[in-house]
Amino acid sequence: MNILSLQFLLGVVFLTIIFLHLIRKNFGAVIAYGIQSFATVLILFGFFFETKNVSLLLVIFVAFAIKVILAPIFFITLIQKHELTFLTSTYLSTPLTLIVLAVLTALAHSQKFLPLTTIVPAHHALLSLALSAIFISLFLIINRKEAVSQALGILSFENGIVVFAIFAGLEQSPILQIGIIFDIFVWIIIAAVFLSMIYRQFQSLDTSLMRHLKD
Amino acid sequence: MIDAMISEIGFVFLLSLFAMGAAGSLCFKKRDTLANGWQNFFAIIGSLWGIIFSIGAFFVTRGISFAATSSVFPLLSFSFHIDKLSAFFIFVISLITLFCSIYGIGYIKHFYKKYNIGALGFFYHLFIAGMLMVVTASNGLFFLVAWEIMAIASYFLVVYDHNDNDTVKAGSLYLIMTYAGTSCIILSLLLLYAYTGSFDFAAITSSVALIPVSVKNAIFVLSLIGFGAKAGIIPFHIWLPAAHPAAPSHVSALMSGVMIKTGIYMMIRMFMDILEPAPLWWGLTVLIIGSVSALLGVLYALTEHDIKKLLAYHSIENIGIILLGLGSAMVFASVGNTPLALFGLGAALFHTVNHAVFKSLLFLSAGSIINQTHTRNMEEYGGLIKYMPLTAFFFLIGSMAISALPPFNGFFSEWMTFQVLLQGILSAEIVVKSIFVLATGALALTGGLALACFVKAFGVTFLARPRNSDVPRARESSWPLRAGMGALATVCLLFGIFSGYLAPLLARTGASSFLASANTAPSAASALLAPNGFGSVSGPVFFILFVFILLCVIAAAKYIVNKKQKINIGATWDCGANLTPRTEITATGFARSIVCIFSGILKPSLQHEIQYHDAHTRYVPKSRIVNLRMRDVYQSYFYVPLIQFITALSLRIKAIQSGNINMYVLYIFIAVVTALFLS
């Protein structure tokens, strides 16, 4: 896969995270996460053509099944079950959120992170963008008050780390990668169950309303 | 064949014996008799093999080094190095384990149907294996793993009697102090790594010159606190009198006799090997801490009525005595007087093994007494010599040994320590001279007070009349208990008689391991006499004298008892009242005069409660109760303010815990970005 295609796919990953910051509807957010995961799987697929490692195909298949199909299905079922159509508010307003996103993207591209983004000099621009994706995913978890979008933020954060690792040449053995994906799958199930239980108990997934859980 | 035995195969075999003991104990956890038999069989076989292996390894010139071929983690290497010092500590661990395990065969029976015997065996073996790995590890990270195994296993042994709330509290205190110490150790190892780029002890030793002096001093202080907390030096000793009595007695013996010595081992390894050359002030600091620990340890022991706590405080005292030898060795090493440094180290090591032997004997004897009387309070004993004569005899030997009375082993190691301290007084520098004078005085005073303490302990426990209805029901211990104690009592005597041969061997430990070449070590001819020393003693001569005096005393006693005695009838001296246990002197009464002398340090509080026959006239007292309590100076002036400070700080830090998940992720984000910036 050529560098332009990789840039395009990474751009999709990055833009879906921006989209997750801006969107107000839960359903759209889950679809955006599905697209983001699909782009990540395609990037992995591109690296399969470079390495010709057959066991990587298995990783791609498992990642596709879990991240692109099962995870969105879990979240959509949850949304439909509890009729969670809209996302709750954010801590920062949209203009402020966009300013922070710009700052974080600039930070990831700054000289300070050069040692990190030049691990593979040919992928400097890609690594900077992947680092931006990691930062703004973390910010998504911080800025959102609602648990579903926080969970999506965690999964986006994981996608950001995966693409960063691919471009930095830090990919691990296929068994380990499958193990990690399986781990994420278990996490998604547990998160979905917990979210469901929280909603049943509090009739809301707004984490800022759950202050009385503090000791 | 012998080469194969005394090699890495031999050591791995040793560890596997304890691993099998641990695994098997767990398998038989529901069957008490089998679990008991299995754990003690493997512990006995393992410790016997450990003794053979350590003696062989001691005479291997270049030491035994080996490592596991692969490791999952890049910095962690499962590497071992067994030099003379390690071999010596393997010997000490194995020797005490052997006798404690023989004792354990009988002792564990009283836990049947009450607690899980398999779990006891599992942690017992894990504990021993942990100690063996601690004294042989040659990689800092692997050492920490071994240290943790030892600490966690010993914690579970301390809280074995978990139905008792005091035991659980003692365990928690032990755990907190252990981790406080471990955090200092981790910090010191990280500093070593930061400046030498390796966790391997040999690599650190070879590049120790790269460490700046200030950092080296910081490492010394951190190591002293970390390993000192495990050894029980004052003021980090508070866990010791709480935890040692809480554990089963054969475990108390191992903890007090051996485990605390792992702290001493690492002090020797760090200060006299890895961080060599050490500046003068390090040795002087160790000397001061040793003097304070020895003196205060014995003073606190004097005030105790709990027999196991009394013994635990004596461990602090003896750690102090060991540190006096080690501190002297460090001082002499820093001024280039290698023969005296080796002699000092030999004194420290000889007292290490001696203390392990007599302290284990005393703990095992105490365990036998508690088993029969069901109390640890000495005030409720009395007259036990009639019911448990052999236990009394073994306790007496242990008491004589710990009180440094010849011909038992304690005397000879303390005599060596005295000699090396006296040599230090000849030093030209006034500060050094003064510290040595004070240390010598402290050791002399400690010896006297220890003797007074054991006169009290033996007298109140075994002599006079029973003060508790359980005492007349006490029976002599079963054969495994007697065998364990008897063997240790024999070792006390043998180490004393053959001290002239053992001491030079131990002095050579440092010589061939790290301090200097073997030819500077004291020869067998000089035996227990320090270089330029003036007070030669001989173990066999002392033994002959002891036997002669003993025979004379027995003959005189026999003559007095058997001679025809004339009965004199006169006035009743005790106002006509029958002699009862209430007329005997108590442990509190015995210690009171000494406690009053040291009231400035011990801060006693005396309370009199008097009840009168007639409350109005108040002429004739009905009963009089005297409560003598000691204020815990360390709790009042060190730990309570420290806890208050930590609590206040925690309350302030708690403010950042908003209970909001977004805030926590923000903290993570800031930490990640900061870490990336700093890297």
PDB file of C-alpha atoms in Angstrom, chain B residues 65-202:
ATOM      1  CA  SER B  65      28.051 -18.090  39.743  1.00  0.00           C
ATOM      2  CA  PHE B  66      25.231 -18.995  37.406  1.00  0.00           C
ATOM      3  CA  ALA B  67      22.125 -17.501  35.813  1.00  0.00           C
ATOM      4  CA  ALA B  68      18.953 -18.692  34.135  1.00  0.00           C
ATOM      5  CA  THR B  69      19.542 -18.737  30.370  1.00  0.00           C
ATOM      6  CA  SER B  70      16.604 -16.543  29.417  1.00  0.00           C
ATOM      7  CA  SER B  71      14.492 -13.975  31.131  1.00  0.00           C
ATOM      8  CA  VAL B  72      11.180 -12.431  30.065  1.00  0.00           C
ATOM      9  CA  PHE B  73      12.204  -8.984  31.267  1.00  0.00           C
ATOM     10  CA  PRO B  74      15.325  -7.271  29.895  1.00  0.00           C
ATOM     11  CA  LEU B  75      16.695  -5.946  33.210  1.00  0.00           C
ATOM     12  CA  LEU B  76      15.701  -8.919  35.344  1.00  0.00           C
ATOM     13  CA  SER B  77      18.184 -11.740  35.352  1.00  0.00           C
ATOM     14  CA  PHE B  78      17.771 -14.773  37.583  1.00  0.00           C
ATOM     15  CA  SER B  79      21.426 -14.791  38.451  1.00  0.00           C
ATOM     16  CA  PHE B  80      23.090 -16.207  41.543  1.00  0.00           C
ATOM     17  CA  HIS B  81      26.522 -15.779  43.045  1.00  0.00           C
ATOM     18  CA  ILE B  82      27.593 -17.871  46.010  1.00  0.00           C
ATOM     19  CA  ASP B  83      30.803 -16.671  47.610  1.00  0.00           C
ATOM     20  CA  LYS B  84      31.987 -17.335  51.169  1.00  0.00           C
ATOM     21  CA  LEU B  85      29.628 -14.752  52.642  1.00  0.00           C
ATOM     22  CA  SER B  86      26.603 -16.250  50.864  1.00  0.00           C
ATOM     23  CA  ALA B  87      27.712 -19.764  51.810  1.00  0.00           C
ATOM     24  CA  PHE B  88      27.956 -18.688  55.442  1.00  0.00           C
ATOM     25  CA  PHE B  89      24.397 -17.339  55.413  1.00  0.00           C
ATOM     26  CA  ILE B  90      23.090 -20.453  53.637  1.00  0.00           C
ATOM     27  CA  PHE B  91      24.689 -22.417  56.467  1.00  0.00           C
ATOM     28  CA  VAL B  92      22.992 -20.289  59.135  1.00  0.00           C
ATOM     29  CA  ILE B  93      19.587 -20.548  57.424  1.00  0.00           C
ATOM     30  CA  SER B  94      19.913 -24.317  56.932  1.00  0.00           C
ATOM     31  CA  LEU B  95      21.190 -24.996  60.445  1.00  0.00           C
ATOM     32  CA  ILE B  96      18.326 -23.199  62.162  1.00  0.00           C
ATOM     33  CA  THR B  97      15.754 -24.569  59.705  1.00  0.00           C
ATOM     34  CA  LEU B  98      16.920 -28.100  60.516  1.00  0.00           C
ATOM     35  CA  PHE B  99      16.274 -27.807  64.254  1.00  0.00           C
ATOM     36  CA  CYS B 100      13.123 -25.724  63.877  1.00  0.00           C
ATOM     37  CA  SER B 101      11.698 -28.339  61.515  1.00  0.00           C
ATOM     38  CA  ILE B 102      12.482 -31.192  63.923  1.00  0.00           C
ATOM     39  CA  TYR B 103      10.748 -29.163  66.601  1.00  0.00           C
ATOM     40  CA  GLY B 104       7.904 -28.418  64.204  1.00  0.00           C
ATOM     41  CA  ILE B 105       6.974 -32.124  63.886  1.00  0.00           C
ATOM     42  CA  GLY B 106       5.628 -32.048  67.419  1.00  0.00           C
ATOM     43  CA  TYR B 107       4.733 -28.399  67.744  1.00  0.00           C
ATOM     44  CA  ILE B 108       2.428 -28.172  64.722  1.00  0.00           C
ATOM     45  CA  LYS B 109       0.140 -30.840  66.208  1.00  0.00           C
ATOM     46  CA  HIS B 110      -1.604 -28.302  68.405  1.00  0.00           C
ATOM     47  CA  PHE B 111      -2.830 -26.537  65.250  1.00  0.00           C
ATOM     48  CA  TYR B 112      -4.580 -29.704  63.990  1.00  0.00           C
ATOM     49  CA  LYS B 113      -8.289 -29.235  63.201  1.00  0.00           C
ATOM     50  CA  LYS B 114      -7.873 -25.554  64.020  1.00  0.00           C
ATOM     51  CA  TYR B 115      -5.926 -24.148  61.087  1.00  0.00           C
ATOM     52  CA  ASN B 116      -4.792 -25.227  57.636  1.00  0.00           C
ATOM     53  CA  ILE B 117      -1.552 -27.180  58.177  1.00  0.00           C
ATOM     54  CA  GLY B 118      -0.878 -27.315  54.429  1.00  0.00           C
ATOM     55  CA  ALA B 119      -0.906 -23.520  54.173  1.00  0.00           C
ATOM     56  CA  LEU B 120       1.556 -23.323  57.063  1.00  0.00           C
ATOM     57  CA  GLY B 121       3.891 -25.723  55.236  1.00  0.00           C
ATOM     58  CA  PHE B 122       3.513 -23.859  51.957  1.00  0.00           C
ATOM     59  CA  PHE B 123       4.477 -20.489  53.414  1.00  0.00           C
ATOM     60  CA  TYR B 124       7.153 -22.033  55.649  1.00  0.00           C
ATOM     61  CA  HIS B 125       8.960 -23.497  52.635  1.00  0.00           C
ATOM     62  CA  LEU B 126       8.410 -20.380  50.547  1.00  0.00           C
ATOM     63  CA  PHE B 127       9.871 -18.337  53.382  1.00  0.00           C
ATOM     64  CA  ILE B 128      13.012 -20.479  53.597  1.00  0.00           C
ATOM     65  CA  ALA B 129      13.467 -20.544  49.815  1.00  0.00           C
ATOM     66  CA  GLY B 130      13.007 -16.753  49.783  1.00  0.00           C
ATOM     67  CA  MET B 131      15.753 -16.310  52.370  1.00  0.00           C
ATOM     68  CA  LEU B 132      18.079 -18.625  50.440  1.00  0.00           C
ATOM     69  CA  MET B 133      17.514 -16.613  47.269  1.00  0.00           C
ATOM     70  CA  VAL B 134      18.033 -13.302  49.067  1.00  0.00           C
ATOM     71  CA  VAL B 135      21.518 -14.299  50.220  1.00  0.00           C
ATOM     72  CA  THR B 136      22.520 -15.649  46.805  1.00  0.00           C
ATOM     73  CA  ALA B 137      20.924 -13.227  44.318  1.00  0.00           C
ATOM     74  CA  SER B 138      23.436 -11.237  42.292  1.00  0.00           C
ATOM     75  CA  ASN B 139      20.991  -9.053  40.403  1.00  0.00           C
ATOM     76  CA  GLY B 140      19.208  -6.148  42.063  1.00  0.00           C
ATOM     77  CA  LEU B 141      15.784  -6.831  40.543  1.00  0.00           C
ATOM     78  CA  PHE B 142      15.972 -10.545  41.225  1.00  0.00           C
ATOM     79  CA  PHE B 143      17.047  -9.721  44.764  1.00  0.00           C
ATOM     80  CA  LEU B 144      13.899  -7.607  45.162  1.00  0.00           C
ATOM     81  CA  VAL B 145      11.754 -10.506  43.914  1.00  0.00           C
ATOM     82  CA  ALA B 146      13.388 -12.821  46.468  1.00  0.00           C
ATOM     83  CA  TRP B 147      13.042 -10.169  49.188  1.00  0.00           C
ATOM     84  CA  GLU B 148       9.322  -9.863  48.410  1.00  0.00           C
ATOM     85  CA  ILE B 149       8.818 -13.636  48.466  1.00  0.00           C
ATOM     86  CA  MET B 150      10.476 -13.748  51.884  1.00  0.00           C
ATOM     87  CA  ALA B 151       8.454 -10.771  53.173  1.00  0.00           C
ATOM     88  CA  ILE B 152       5.065 -11.970  51.920  1.00  0.00           C
ATOM     89  CA  ALA B 153       5.589 -15.558  53.073  1.00  0.00           C
ATOM     90  CA  SER B 154       6.666 -14.353  56.511  1.00  0.00           C
ATOM     91  CA  TYR B 155       3.608 -12.085  56.697  1.00  0.00           C
ATOM     92  CA  PHE B 156       1.296 -15.051  56.148  1.00  0.00           C
ATOM     93  CA  LEU B 157       3.209 -16.989  58.787  1.00  0.00           C
ATOM     94  CA  VAL B 158       2.847 -14.112  61.253  1.00  0.00           C
ATOM     95  CA  VAL B 159      -0.940 -13.975  60.742  1.00  0.00           C
ATOM     96  CA  TYR B 160      -1.299 -17.761  60.757  1.00  0.00           C
ATOM     97  CA  ASP B 161      -3.226 -17.595  64.042  1.00  0.00           C
ATOM     98  CA  HIS B 162      -5.692 -15.257  62.326  1.00  0.00           C
ATOM     99  CA  ASN B 163      -8.511 -15.771  64.827  1.00  0.00           C
ATOM    100  CA  ASP B 164      -6.621 -13.546  67.231  1.00  0.00           C
ATOM    101  CA  ASN B 165      -7.126  -9.833  66.469  1.00  0.00           C
ATOM    102  CA  ASP B 166      -3.774  -8.893  67.998  1.00  0.00           C
ATOM    103  CA  THR B 167      -2.044 -11.257  65.592  1.00  0.00           C
ATOM    104  CA  VAL B 168      -3.735  -9.659  62.591  1.00  0.00           C
ATOM    105  CA  LYS B 169      -2.774  -6.198  63.877  1.00  0.00           C
ATOM    106  CA  ALA B 170       0.820  -7.343  64.383  1.00  0.00           C
ATOM    107  CA  GLY B 171       0.838  -8.686  60.825  1.00  0.00           C
ATOM    108  CA  SER B 172      -0.405  -5.386  59.423  1.00  0.00           C
ATOM    109  CA  LEU B 173       2.260  -3.458  61.321  1.00  0.00           C
ATOM    110  CA  TYR B 174       4.884  -5.886  60.031  1.00  0.00           C
ATOM    111  CA  LEU B 175       3.659  -5.456  56.469  1.00  0.00           C
ATOM    112  CA  ILE B 176       3.677  -1.653  56.673  1.00  0.00           C
ATOM    113  CA  MET B 177       7.194  -1.544  58.128  1.00  0.00           C
ATOM    114  CA  THR B 178       8.414  -4.104  55.591  1.00  0.00           C
ATOM    115  CA  TYR B 179       7.151  -2.050  52.684  1.00  0.00           C
ATOM    116  CA  ALA B 180       8.451   1.193  54.161  1.00  0.00           C
ATOM    117  CA  GLY B 181      11.867  -0.490  54.297  1.00  0.00           C
ATOM    118  CA  THR B 182      11.491  -2.036  50.848  1.00  0.00           C
ATOM    119  CA  SER B 183      10.692   1.358  49.326  1.00  0.00           C
ATOM    120  CA  CYS B 184      14.039   2.645  50.632  1.00  0.00           C
ATOM    121  CA  ILE B 185      15.795  -0.435  49.228  1.00  0.00           C
ATOM    122  CA  ILE B 186      14.154   0.049  45.807  1.00  0.00           C
ATOM    123  CA  LEU B 187      15.200   3.687  45.797  1.00  0.00           C
ATOM    124  CA  SER B 188      18.811   2.794  46.628  1.00  0.00           C
ATOM    125  CA  LEU B 189      18.904   0.153  43.860  1.00  0.00           C
ATOM    126  CA  LEU B 190      17.414   2.597  41.362  1.00  0.00           C
ATOM    127  CA  LEU B 191      20.085   5.149  42.263  1.00  0.00           C
ATOM    128  CA  LEU B 192      22.742   2.491  41.712  1.00  0.00           C
ATOM    129  CA  TYR B 193      21.186   1.678  38.353  1.00  0.00           C
ATOM    130  CA  ALA B 194      20.972   5.335  37.361  1.00  0.00           C
ATOM    131  CA  TYR B 195      24.729   5.814  37.760  1.00  0.00           C
ATOM    132  CA  THR B 196      26.086   2.415  36.747  1.00  0.00           C
ATOM    133  CA  GLY B 197      23.512   1.337  34.162  1.00  0.00           C
ATOM    134  CA  SER B 198      23.158  -2.128  35.608  1.00  0.00           C
ATOM    135  CA  PHE B 199      21.327  -4.078  38.277  1.00  0.00           C
ATOM    136  CA  ASP B 200      24.027  -6.724  38.334  1.00  0.00           C
ATOM    137  CA  PHE B 201      25.926  -6.536  41.622  1.00  0.00           C
ATOM    138  CA  ALA B 202      29.272  -7.425  40.038  1.00  0.00           C
TER     139      ALA B 202
END
